[in-house]
CSV table of C-alpha atoms in Angstrom, one decimal:
chain,number,residue,atom,x,y,z
A,447,SER,CA,0.0,0.0,0.0
A,448,ALA,CA,3.0,2.3,0.5
A,449,LEU,CA,6.2,2.2,-1.3
A,450,PRO,CA,9.4,3.4,0.4
A,451,GLU,CA,11.1,6.5,-0.8
A,452,LYS,CA,14.5,6.0,-2.3
A,453,LYS,CA,17.1,8.5,-3.5
A,454,MET,CA,18.7,7.4,-6.8
A,455,VAL,CA,21.3,8.7,-9.1
A,456,PHE,CA,20.9,7.8,-12.8
A,457,LYS,CA,24.2,7.5,-14.7
A,458,GLY,CA,25.2,6.8,-18.3
A,459,LEU,CA,23.9,7.7,-21.8
A,460,VAL,CA,20.9,6.4,-23.7
A,461,THR,CA,22.3,4.2,-26.5
A,462,ASN,CA,19.2,2.6,-27.7
A,463,GLN,CA,16.3,4.8,-28.8
A,464,GLU,CA,13.7,2.1,-28.2
A,465,ASP,CA,14.8,1.6,-24.6
A,466,LYS,CA,15.0,5.2,-23.5
A,467,ASN,CA,11.6,5.1,-21.6
A,468,LYS,CA,12.1,1.6,-20.1
A,469,LEU,CA,13.0,1.0,-16.5
A,470,LYS,CA,14.1,-2.4,-15.3
A,471,LEU,CA,12.5,-3.5,-12.0
A,472,THR,CA,14.2,-5.8,-9.5
A,473,PRO,CA,11.6,-6.6,-6.9
A,474,VAL,CA,12.5,-7.2,-3.3
A,475,ILE,CA,9.4,-8.6,-1.5
A,476,ARG,CA,9.0,-8.6,2.3
A,477,TYR,CA,6.7,-11.4,3.3
A,478,PRO,CA,5.2,-11.5,6.9
A,479,LEU,CA,5.7,-14.8,8.6
A,480,LEU,CA,3.4,-15.6,11.5
A,481,GLY,CA,4.3,-17.6,14.5
A,482,GLY,CA,4.1,-21.4,14.3
A,483,SER,CA,5.1,-21.3,10.6
A,484,ALA,CA,8.1,-21.8,8.4
A,485,LEU,CA,9.2,-21.1,4.9
A,486,ILE,CA,11.3,-23.8,3.2
A,487,THR,CA,13.0,-23.4,-0.1
A,488,PHE,CA,14.1,-26.5,-2.0
A,489,GLU,CA,16.8,-26.7,-4.7
A,490,LYS,CA,14.3,-28.2,-7.1
A,491,ALA,CA,10.8,-26.9,-7.9
A,492,GLU,CA,9.4,-30.4,-8.4
A,493,VAL,CA,10.2,-31.2,-4.8
A,494,ALA,CA,8.2,-28.2,-3.6
A,495,GLN,CA,5.3,-29.1,-5.7
A,496,ARG,CA,5.2,-32.7,-4.2
A,497,ILE,CA,5.2,-31.2,-0.7
A,498,ILE,CA,2.4,-28.8,-1.5
A,499,GLU,CA,0.3,-31.5,-3.2
A,500,ALA,CA,0.5,-33.7,-0.1
A,501,LYS,CA,-1.0,-30.8,2.0
A,502,GLU,CA,-0.4,-32.5,5.4
A,503,HIS,CA,2.8,-34.0,6.7
A,504,MET,CA,3.6,-36.0,9.9
A,505,VAL,CA,6.9,-34.8,11.3
A,506,GLN,CA,8.7,-37.0,13.8
A,507,LEU,CA,10.2,-34.9,16.6
A,508,SER,CA,12.2,-37.7,18.2
A,509,HIS,CA,14.2,-40.5,16.7
A,510,GLY,CA,14.2,-42.6,19.8
A,511,GLU,CA,13.1,-46.1,18.9
A,512,GLU,CA,12.4,-47.0,22.5
A,513,LEU,CA,9.3,-44.8,22.5
A,514,ASP,CA,6.2,-46.8,22.2
A,515,GLU,CA,3.5,-44.1,21.8
A,516,LEU,CA,4.6,-42.6,18.4
A,517,ASP,CA,1.8,-40.0,18.5
A,518,LEU,CA,3.6,-38.3,21.4
A,519,CYS,CA,6.7,-37.6,19.3
A,520,ARG,CA,5.0,-36.6,16.0
A,521,VAL,CA,3.2,-33.4,14.9
A,522,ARG,CA,1.1,-32.6,11.9
A,523,VAL,CA,2.0,-29.6,9.8
A,524,GLN,CA,0.2,-28.2,6.8
A,525,ALA,CA,2.0,-27.3,3.6
A,526,GLY,CA,0.8,-24.7,1.1
A,527,PRO,CA,2.1,-22.5,-1.7
A,528,VAL,CA,3.6,-19.0,-1.3
A,529,ASP,CA,1.8,-16.4,-3.5
A,530,LEU,CA,3.3,-13.0,-3.9
A,531,LEU,CA,2.2,-9.8,-5.7
A,532,LEU,CA,5.0,-8.7,-8.1
A,533,PRO,CA,5.1,-5.5,-10.1
A,534,SER,CA,4.4,-6.1,-13.8
A,535,ALA,CA,4.4,-2.4,-15.0
A,536,LEU,CA,5.6,0.8,-13.5
A,537,GLU,CA,5.0,4.4,-14.8
A,538,VAL,CA,7.0,7.1,-13.1
A,539,ARG,CA,6.2,10.8,-13.6
A,540,LEU,CA,9.5,12.8,-13.5
A,541,ARG,CA,10.0,16.5,-12.9
A,542,GLN,CA,13.1,18.6,-13.0
A,543,SER,CA,13.6,20.8,-9.9
A,544,SER,CA,13.9,24.5,-10.5
A,545,ARG,CA,15.7,24.9,-7.1
A,546,SER,CA,18.1,21.9,-6.9
A,547,ILE,CA,21.2,20.8,-8.7
A,548,LEU,CA,23.4,17.8,-8.6
A,549,LEU,CA,27.1,18.2,-8.3
A,550,CYS,CA,29.1,15.3,-9.8
A,551,ASP,CA,32.8,14.4,-10.4
A,552,LEU,CA,33.7,15.6,-6.9
A,553,PRO,CA,37.4,15.1,-6.1
A,554,SER,CA,38.6,12.7,-3.4
A,555,LEU,CA,40.0,15.1,-0.8
A,556,ASP,CA,41.5,14.6,2.6
A,557,ILE,CA,39.0,16.9,4.3
A,558,PRO,CA,35.8,16.2,6.3
A,559,ASP,CA,32.6,16.0,4.3
A,560,GLU,CA,31.1,19.0,6.3
A,561,ALA,CA,34.1,21.1,5.3
A,562,LEU,CA,33.6,20.3,1.7
A,563,LEU,CA,29.9,21.0,1.9
A,564,ASP,CA,30.6,24.4,3.6
A,565,LYS,CA,33.0,25.3,0.7
A,566,LEU,CA,30.4,24.4,-1.9
A,567,GLU,CA,27.7,26.3,-0.2
A,568,LEU,CA,29.9,29.4,0.0
A,569,ILE,CA,30.7,29.2,-3.7
A,570,PHE,CA,27.2,28.6,-4.9
A,571,SER,CA,25.6,31.2,-2.6
A,572,LYS,CA,27.4,34.0,-4.5
A,573,LYS,CA,25.6,35.9,-7.3
A,574,LYS,CA,28.7,36.2,-9.4
A,575,ASN,CA,28.8,32.4,-9.7
A,576,GLY,CA,25.2,32.3,-10.8
A,577,GLY,CA,24.1,31.0,-7.4
A,578,SER,CA,21.8,32.2,-4.6
A,579,GLU,CA,21.1,31.5,-0.9
A,580,VAL,CA,21.5,27.8,-0.3
A,581,GLU,CA,18.7,26.2,1.6
A,582,SER,CA,20.2,22.7,2.1
A,583,ARG,CA,23.2,20.6,1.0
A,584,GLU,CA,23.8,16.9,1.4
A,585,PHE,CA,25.7,13.9,0.0
A,586,LEU,CA,23.6,11.4,-1.8
A,587,GLY,CA,24.5,8.2,0.1
A,588,ASP,CA,27.9,7.0,-0.9
A,589,SER,CA,27.7,8.1,-4.5
A,590,ASN,CA,30.2,11.0,-3.9
A,591,GLN,CA,27.6,13.4,-5.3
A,592,VAL,CA,26.1,16.4,-3.6
A,593,LEU,CA,22.6,17.7,-3.9
A,594,LEU,CA,22.3,21.5,-3.5
A,595,THR,CA,18.9,23.2,-3.0
A,596,PHE,CA,18.5,27.0,-3.3
A,597,VAL,CA,15.9,29.1,-1.5
A,598,GLU,CA,14.8,30.9,-4.7
A,599,GLU,CA,13.0,29.4,-7.7
A,600,GLY,CA,14.7,29.3,-11.1
A,601,VAL,CA,18.3,29.3,-9.9
A,602,ALA,CA,19.0,25.8,-11.0
A,603,GLY,CA,18.2,26.3,-14.7
A,604,PRO,CA,21.0,28.7,-15.7
A,605,LEU,CA,23.5,26.6,-13.6
A,606,ILE,CA,22.5,23.4,-15.4
A,607,ALA,CA,22.8,25.1,-18.7
A,608,ARG,CA,26.4,25.9,-17.9
A,609,GLY,CA,27.1,22.2,-17.5
A,610,CYS,CA,30.2,22.6,-15.3
A,611,ILE,CA,32.0,25.0,-13.0
A,612,GLN,CA,35.6,25.6,-11.8
A,613,VAL,CA,35.7,25.3,-8.0
A,614,PRO,CA,38.7,26.4,-6.0
A,615,ILE,CA,39.4,24.1,-3.1
A,616,GLY,CA,42.6,24.5,-1.2
A,617,LYS,CA,45.4,25.4,-3.6
A,618,ARG,CA,43.8,23.7,-6.6
A,619,GLU,CA,40.8,24.2,-8.9
A,620,TYR,CA,38.5,21.4,-9.7
A,621,LYS,CA,36.0,21.1,-12.5
A,622,LEU,CA,32.6,19.9,-11.3
A,623,LYS,CA,29.7,18.8,-13.4
A,624,ILE,CA,26.3,20.4,-12.8
A,625,SER,CA,23.4,18.0,-13.5
A,626,PRO,CA,19.7,18.4,-13.1
A,627,CYS,CA,17.9,17.0,-10.0
A,628,MET,CA,14.9,14.9,-11.1
A,629,SER,CA,12.1,14.1,-8.6
A,630,GLY,CA,9.2,11.9,-9.4
A,631,ASP,CA,6.2,10.0,-8.2
A,632,ILE,CA,4.5,6.8,-9.3
A,633,ALA,CA,1.8,7.5,-11.8
A,634,ASP,CA,0.8,3.9,-12.3
A,635,LEU,CA,1.8,0.6,-10.7
A,636,GLN,CA,0.4,-2.7,-11.9
A,637,LEU,CA,0.8,-5.9,-9.9
A,638,GLN,CA,0.3,-9.5,-10.9
A,639,PRO,CA,0.2,-12.6,-8.6
A,640,SER,CA,3.2,-14.9,-8.8
A,641,ARG,CA,3.7,-18.3,-7.1
A,642,CYS,CA,7.1,-19.1,-5.8
A,643,PRO,CA,8.2,-22.3,-7.6
A,644,ARG,CA,10.7,-23.6,-5.0
A,645,THR,CA,9.3,-22.3,-1.7
A,646,VAL,CA,6.7,-23.9,0.6
A,647,LEU,CA,4.8,-22.4,3.6
A,648,LEU,CA,4.6,-24.8,6.5
A,649,SER,CA,1.9,-23.8,9.1
A,650,GLY,CA,0.4,-25.2,12.3
A,651,ILE,CA,3.8,-26.0,13.9
A,652,PRO,CA,3.4,-26.3,17.7
A,653,ASP,CA,5.8,-24.7,20.1
A,654,VAL,CA,7.2,-28.0,21.6
A,655,LEU,CA,10.9,-27.7,20.8
A,656,HIS,CA,13.5,-25.1,21.0
A,657,GLU,CA,13.8,-22.9,17.9
A,658,GLU,CA,17.0,-24.3,16.6
A,659,THR,CA,16.0,-27.9,17.4
A,660,MET,CA,12.7,-27.4,15.5
A,661,ARG,CA,14.4,-25.8,12.6
A,662,ASP,CA,16.9,-28.7,12.3
A,663,THR,CA,14.0,-31.2,12.7
A,664,LEU,CA,12.0,-29.7,9.9
A,665,GLU,CA,15.0,-29.6,7.6
A,666,ILE,CA,15.9,-33.2,8.3
A,667,HIS,CA,12.4,-34.4,7.7
A,668,PHE,CA,11.8,-32.5,4.4
A,669,GLN,CA,15.1,-33.3,2.8
A,670,LYS,CA,14.4,-37.1,3.0
A,671,ALA,CA,13.2,-38.6,-0.3
A,672,SER,CA,11.1,-41.1,1.6
A,673,HIS,CA,9.0,-38.2,2.8
A,674,GLY,CA,8.7,-36.7,-0.7
A,675,GLY,CA,11.4,-34.2,0.0
A,676,GLY,CA,14.7,-33.2,-1.4
A,677,GLU,CA,17.7,-30.9,-0.9
A,678,VAL,CA,16.8,-27.9,1.1
A,679,ASP,CA,18.3,-24.5,0.0
A,680,ALA,CA,17.0,-22.4,2.9
A,681,LEU,CA,14.6,-22.6,5.8
A,682,ALA,CA,13.2,-19.9,8.1
A,683,TYR,CA,11.1,-20.8,11.1
A,684,VAL,CA,9.2,-18.5,13.5
A,685,PRO,CA,8.0,-20.1,16.8
A,686,ALA,CA,4.4,-19.6,18.1
A,687,GLY,CA,3.9,-16.3,19.8
A,688,ARG,CA,6.4,-14.4,17.6
A,689,HIS,CA,6.4,-13.1,14.0
A,690,GLY,CA,9.0,-12.4,11.4
A,691,VAL,CA,9.6,-11.0,7.9
A,692,ALA,CA,11.1,-13.1,5.1
A,693,VAL,CA,12.7,-11.3,2.1
A,694,PHE,CA,12.2,-12.7,-1.4
A,695,THR,CA,14.5,-11.6,-4.2
A,696,GLU,CA,14.6,-12.4,-7.9
A,697,ASP,CA,15.6,-16.0,-8.6
């Protein structure tokens, strides 16, 4: 229902006219995992399908042959598919800021970041340099690029038209590239259901063993071919009374 905000820097040149309006999506899905359940990912999709088709599984909690009442050391768990909503199409409406610019090609200097920001603010706040009063300045993550925002509207346009500026820092001058700052919002987002081919949701797991022991027990059970299982790639278990979040990435 709400997408996280993310600051991004787009680099490079458009080399294919047909692809200039295309944006590749790499979804990272956060899936809520309730207590008393587990997600198990197999190396092969056909193994996951067999486990799902069986629906219910009897998992042995103890391998002690001396126990007579087998029902006391077995639990029933339910197996089901994992369905996710993945983006199939995304339309982003972009706008060029009239108050912000992006400074690129910053030199690697042996000075604190704040000192460099102070220097840049001083330079771009002067009218003779085409600037104006600076409202804010910040590094964009670890991209070594600085976002400058001016108080007045329309300051960014003439600076961007210049393309670059010579900046004196210390005893040297450096040529910095001035780029536009693009902001945008999602105009249209289309989702489609997608079933995980190798992952199974196990539910109804009672809280009768320690977390690590139960995780090992489940993995041992479902990797056995005699139980319809196979090699396990990953397993996440959340005991009853707790909750977790599983992260799905593109396979």
